[in-house]
Coordinates of C-alpha atoms in Angstrom, one line a residue:
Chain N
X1 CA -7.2 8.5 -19.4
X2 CA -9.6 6.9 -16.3
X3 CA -8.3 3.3 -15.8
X4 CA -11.3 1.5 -14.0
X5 CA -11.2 -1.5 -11.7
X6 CA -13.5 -3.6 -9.8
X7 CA -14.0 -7.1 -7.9
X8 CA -14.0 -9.8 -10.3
X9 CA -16.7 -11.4 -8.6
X10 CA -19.6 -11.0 -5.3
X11 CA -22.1 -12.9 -3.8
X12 CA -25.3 -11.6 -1.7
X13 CA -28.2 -13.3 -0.4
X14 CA -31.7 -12.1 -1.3
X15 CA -32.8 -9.4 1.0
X16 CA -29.1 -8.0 1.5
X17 CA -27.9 -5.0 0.3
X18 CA -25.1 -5.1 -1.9
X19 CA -22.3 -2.4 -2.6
X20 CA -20.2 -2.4 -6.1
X21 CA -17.1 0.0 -6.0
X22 CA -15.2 0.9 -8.7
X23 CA -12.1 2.5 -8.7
X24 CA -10.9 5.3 -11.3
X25 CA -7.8 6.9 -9.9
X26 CA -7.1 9.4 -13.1
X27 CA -10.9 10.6 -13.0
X28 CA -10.7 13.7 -15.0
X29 CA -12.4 17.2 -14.3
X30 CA -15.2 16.5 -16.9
X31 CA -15.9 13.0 -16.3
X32 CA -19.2 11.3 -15.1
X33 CA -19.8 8.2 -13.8
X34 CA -22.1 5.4 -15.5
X35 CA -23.4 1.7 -14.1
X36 CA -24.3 -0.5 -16.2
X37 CA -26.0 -4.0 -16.0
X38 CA -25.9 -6.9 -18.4
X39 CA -27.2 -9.9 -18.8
X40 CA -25.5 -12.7 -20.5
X41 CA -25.9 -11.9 -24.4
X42 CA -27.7 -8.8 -24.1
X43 CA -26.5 -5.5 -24.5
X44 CA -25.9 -3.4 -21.2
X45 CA -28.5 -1.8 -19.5
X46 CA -28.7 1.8 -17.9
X47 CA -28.9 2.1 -14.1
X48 CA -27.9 4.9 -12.7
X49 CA -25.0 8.4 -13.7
X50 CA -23.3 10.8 -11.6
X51 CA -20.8 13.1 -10.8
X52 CA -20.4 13.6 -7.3
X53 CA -22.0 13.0 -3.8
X54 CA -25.0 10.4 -3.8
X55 CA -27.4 10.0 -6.1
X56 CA -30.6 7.6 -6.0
X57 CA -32.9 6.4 -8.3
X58 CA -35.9 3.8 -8.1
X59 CA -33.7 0.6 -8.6
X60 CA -29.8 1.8 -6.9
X61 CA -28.0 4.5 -5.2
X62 CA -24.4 5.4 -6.5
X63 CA -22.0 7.0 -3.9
X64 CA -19.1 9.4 -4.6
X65 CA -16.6 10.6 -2.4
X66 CA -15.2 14.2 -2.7
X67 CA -11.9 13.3 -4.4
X68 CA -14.3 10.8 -7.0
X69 CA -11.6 8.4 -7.0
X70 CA -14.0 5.8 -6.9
X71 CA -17.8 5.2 -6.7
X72 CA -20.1 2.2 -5.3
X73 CA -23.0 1.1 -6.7
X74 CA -25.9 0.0 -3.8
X75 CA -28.4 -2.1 -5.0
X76 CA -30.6 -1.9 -1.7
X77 CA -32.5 -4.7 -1.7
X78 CA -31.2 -7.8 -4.0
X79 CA -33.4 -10.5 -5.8
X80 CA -32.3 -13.9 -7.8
X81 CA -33.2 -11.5 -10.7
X82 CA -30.3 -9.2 -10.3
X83 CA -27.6 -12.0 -10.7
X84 CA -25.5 -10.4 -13.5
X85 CA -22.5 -8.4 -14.2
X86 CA -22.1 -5.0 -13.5
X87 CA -19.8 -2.5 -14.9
X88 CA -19.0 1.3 -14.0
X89 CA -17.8 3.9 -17.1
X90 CA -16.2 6.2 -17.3
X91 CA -16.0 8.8 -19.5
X92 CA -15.8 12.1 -21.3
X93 CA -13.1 14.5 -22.4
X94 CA -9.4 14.1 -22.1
X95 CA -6.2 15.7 -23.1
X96 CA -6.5 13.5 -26.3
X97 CA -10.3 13.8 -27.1
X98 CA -13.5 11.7 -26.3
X99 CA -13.2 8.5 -24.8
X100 CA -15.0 5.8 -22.5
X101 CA -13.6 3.2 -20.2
X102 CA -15.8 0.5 -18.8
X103 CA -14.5 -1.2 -15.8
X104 CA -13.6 -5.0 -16.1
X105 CA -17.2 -5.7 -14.9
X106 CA -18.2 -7.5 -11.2
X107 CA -20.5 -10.7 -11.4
X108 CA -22.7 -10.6 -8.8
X109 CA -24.4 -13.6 -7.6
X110 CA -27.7 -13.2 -5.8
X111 CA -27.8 -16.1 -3.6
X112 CA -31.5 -17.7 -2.5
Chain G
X1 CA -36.2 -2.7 -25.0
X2 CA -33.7 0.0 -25.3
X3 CA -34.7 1.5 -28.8
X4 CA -31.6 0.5 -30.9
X5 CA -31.5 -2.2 -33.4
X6 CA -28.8 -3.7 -34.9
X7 CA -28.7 -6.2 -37.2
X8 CA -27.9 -9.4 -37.7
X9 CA -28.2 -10.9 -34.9
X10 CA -25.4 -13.7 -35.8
X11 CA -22.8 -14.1 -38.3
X12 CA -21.1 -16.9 -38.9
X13 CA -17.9 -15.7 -41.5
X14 CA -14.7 -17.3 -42.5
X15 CA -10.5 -15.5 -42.0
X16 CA -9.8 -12.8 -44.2
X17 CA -13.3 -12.2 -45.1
X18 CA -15.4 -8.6 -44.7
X19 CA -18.6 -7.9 -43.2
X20 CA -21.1 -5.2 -42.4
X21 CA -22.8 -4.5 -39.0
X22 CA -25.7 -2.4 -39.3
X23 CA -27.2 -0.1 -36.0
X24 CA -30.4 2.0 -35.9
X25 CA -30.2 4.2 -33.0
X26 CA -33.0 4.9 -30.5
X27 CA -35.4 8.0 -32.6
X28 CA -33.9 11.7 -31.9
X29 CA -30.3 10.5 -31.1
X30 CA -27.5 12.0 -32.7
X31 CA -24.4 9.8 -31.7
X32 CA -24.1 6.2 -31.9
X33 CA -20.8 4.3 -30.4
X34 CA -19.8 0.8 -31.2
X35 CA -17.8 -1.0 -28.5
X36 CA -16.4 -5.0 -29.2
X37 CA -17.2 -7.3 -26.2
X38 CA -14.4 -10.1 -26.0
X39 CA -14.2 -12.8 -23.3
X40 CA -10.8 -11.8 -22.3
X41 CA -10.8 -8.1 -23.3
X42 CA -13.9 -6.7 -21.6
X43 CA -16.3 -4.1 -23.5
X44 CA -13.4 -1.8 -25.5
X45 CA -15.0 1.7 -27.2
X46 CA -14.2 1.2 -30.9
X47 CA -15.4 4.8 -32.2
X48 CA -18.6 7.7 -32.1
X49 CA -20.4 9.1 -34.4
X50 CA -21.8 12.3 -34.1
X51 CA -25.3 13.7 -36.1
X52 CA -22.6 12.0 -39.4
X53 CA -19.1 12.9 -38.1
X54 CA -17.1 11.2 -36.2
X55 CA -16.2 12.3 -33.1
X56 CA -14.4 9.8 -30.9
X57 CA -12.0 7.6 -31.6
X58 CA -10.5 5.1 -29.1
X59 CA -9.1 1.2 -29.6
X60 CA -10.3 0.7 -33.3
X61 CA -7.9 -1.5 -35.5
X62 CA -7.4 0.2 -38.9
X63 CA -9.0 -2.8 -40.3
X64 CA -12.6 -1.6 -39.0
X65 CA -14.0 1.6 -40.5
X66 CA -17.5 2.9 -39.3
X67 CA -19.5 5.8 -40.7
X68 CA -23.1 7.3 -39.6
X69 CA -25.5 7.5 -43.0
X70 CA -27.5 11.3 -43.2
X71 CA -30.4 9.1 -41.5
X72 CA -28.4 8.5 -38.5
X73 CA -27.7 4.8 -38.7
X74 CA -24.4 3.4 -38.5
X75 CA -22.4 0.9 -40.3
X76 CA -19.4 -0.7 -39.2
X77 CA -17.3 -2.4 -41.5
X78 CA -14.5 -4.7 -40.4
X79 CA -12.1 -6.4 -43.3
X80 CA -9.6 -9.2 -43.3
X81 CA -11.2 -10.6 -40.8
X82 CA -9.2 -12.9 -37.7
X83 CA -10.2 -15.4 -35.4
X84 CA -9.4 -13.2 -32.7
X85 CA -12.3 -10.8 -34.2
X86 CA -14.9 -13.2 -33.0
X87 CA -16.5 -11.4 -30.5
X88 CA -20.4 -9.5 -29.5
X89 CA -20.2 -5.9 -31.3
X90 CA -22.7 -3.8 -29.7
X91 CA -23.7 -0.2 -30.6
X92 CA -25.0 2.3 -28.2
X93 CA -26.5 5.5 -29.0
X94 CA -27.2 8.7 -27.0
X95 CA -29.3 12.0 -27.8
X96 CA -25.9 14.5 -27.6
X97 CA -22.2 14.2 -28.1
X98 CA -21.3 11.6 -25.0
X99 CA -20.3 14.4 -22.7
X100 CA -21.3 15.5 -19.4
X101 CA -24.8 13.5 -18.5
X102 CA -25.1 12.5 -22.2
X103 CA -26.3 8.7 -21.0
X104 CA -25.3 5.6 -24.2
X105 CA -28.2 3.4 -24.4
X106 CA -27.4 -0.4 -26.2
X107 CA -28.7 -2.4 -28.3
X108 CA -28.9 -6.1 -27.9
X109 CA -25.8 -6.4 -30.0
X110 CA -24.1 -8.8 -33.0
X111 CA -22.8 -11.8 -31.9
X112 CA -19.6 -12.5 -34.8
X113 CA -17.6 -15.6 -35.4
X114 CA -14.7 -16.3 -37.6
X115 CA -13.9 -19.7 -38.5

């Protein structure tokens, strides 16, 4: 089963470009990649899903290397509004069914 | 606004006590999750639900039960309740079974505290 890490904490100054990376050594075959941000007391919010390579959406791009060890989350352009935590999943089928790990999560502080 | 409900928003309940969480999931989605948010534990996948079967199963004490209703909402039911239950229970729901590209969207969650 994917165990997930990532940085406890980042900081960023508006403007900046921030990268999130997550690490997932024991990735399986069948597993994709999910980034998710949440708000304090909200539920977490969809931002971007993929399984290899780079994929880009309106709001982040999420980078894969070949071996999909890991992935990193870009958020191209920070704003104050984008201070909250971010976490990667992973998930889908394993030797003992269906499961999904979230990452520990990252804070991310978007600094004026 | 994702599209799933759950109710109630707070619940306020006493040790060894039972209560109900109730999720509607977004219209046309077949599985609905419930995960457990803890400060020190992270979001932890509890169990899935799929179109009234349950299909996952991952770090769900065997004093919480869950089923999904022949209208697609979902119940989960957690008994003899601890202080170390007190946590934000969210449910997610998706339109397949959770694999491949099958995205989970949340819903703004139950906060729960035992006293």
């Amino acid at each position: 089963l994917a165990k997930t890490t990532q940085p406890i904490s980042m900081d960023s100054y508006e403007g900046q470009e921030v990268n999130i990376t997550c690490s997932h050594n024991n990735i399986a075959t069948n597993d994709y990649i999910t980034w998710y941000q949440q708000f304090p007391s909200q539920g977490p919010r969809f931002i971007i899903q993929g399984y290899k390579t780079k994929v880009t959406n309106e709001v982040a791009s999420l980078f894969i290397p070949a071996d999909r060890k890991s992935s990193t989350l870009s958020l191209p352009r920070v704003s104050l509004s984008d201070t909250a935590v971010y976490y990667c999943l992973v998930g889908g089928r394993d030797n003992y069914g269906q499961n999904f790990v979230f990452g520990p999560g990252t804070r991310l502080s978007a600094l004026p | 606004d994702s599209g799933v409900t759950q109710t109630p928003k707070h619940l306020i309940t006493a040790t060894g006590q039972r209560v109900t969480l109730r999720c509607s999931p977004r219209s046309g989605d077949l599985s609905v999750y419930w995960y457990q948010q803890s400060l020190d534990q992270g979001l932890q996948f509890l169990i899935q639900y799929y179109n009234g079967e349950e299909r996952a199963k991952g770090n769900i004490l065997e004093r919480f039960s869950a089923q999904q209703f022949p209208d697609l909402h979902s119940e989960l039911n957690l008994s003899s309740l601890e202080l170390g239950d007190s946590a934000l229970y969210f449910c997610a729901s998706s339109v397949g079974s959770g694999a491949g590209t099958d995205t989970q969207y949340f819903g703004p969650g139950t906060r729960l505290t035992v006293l």
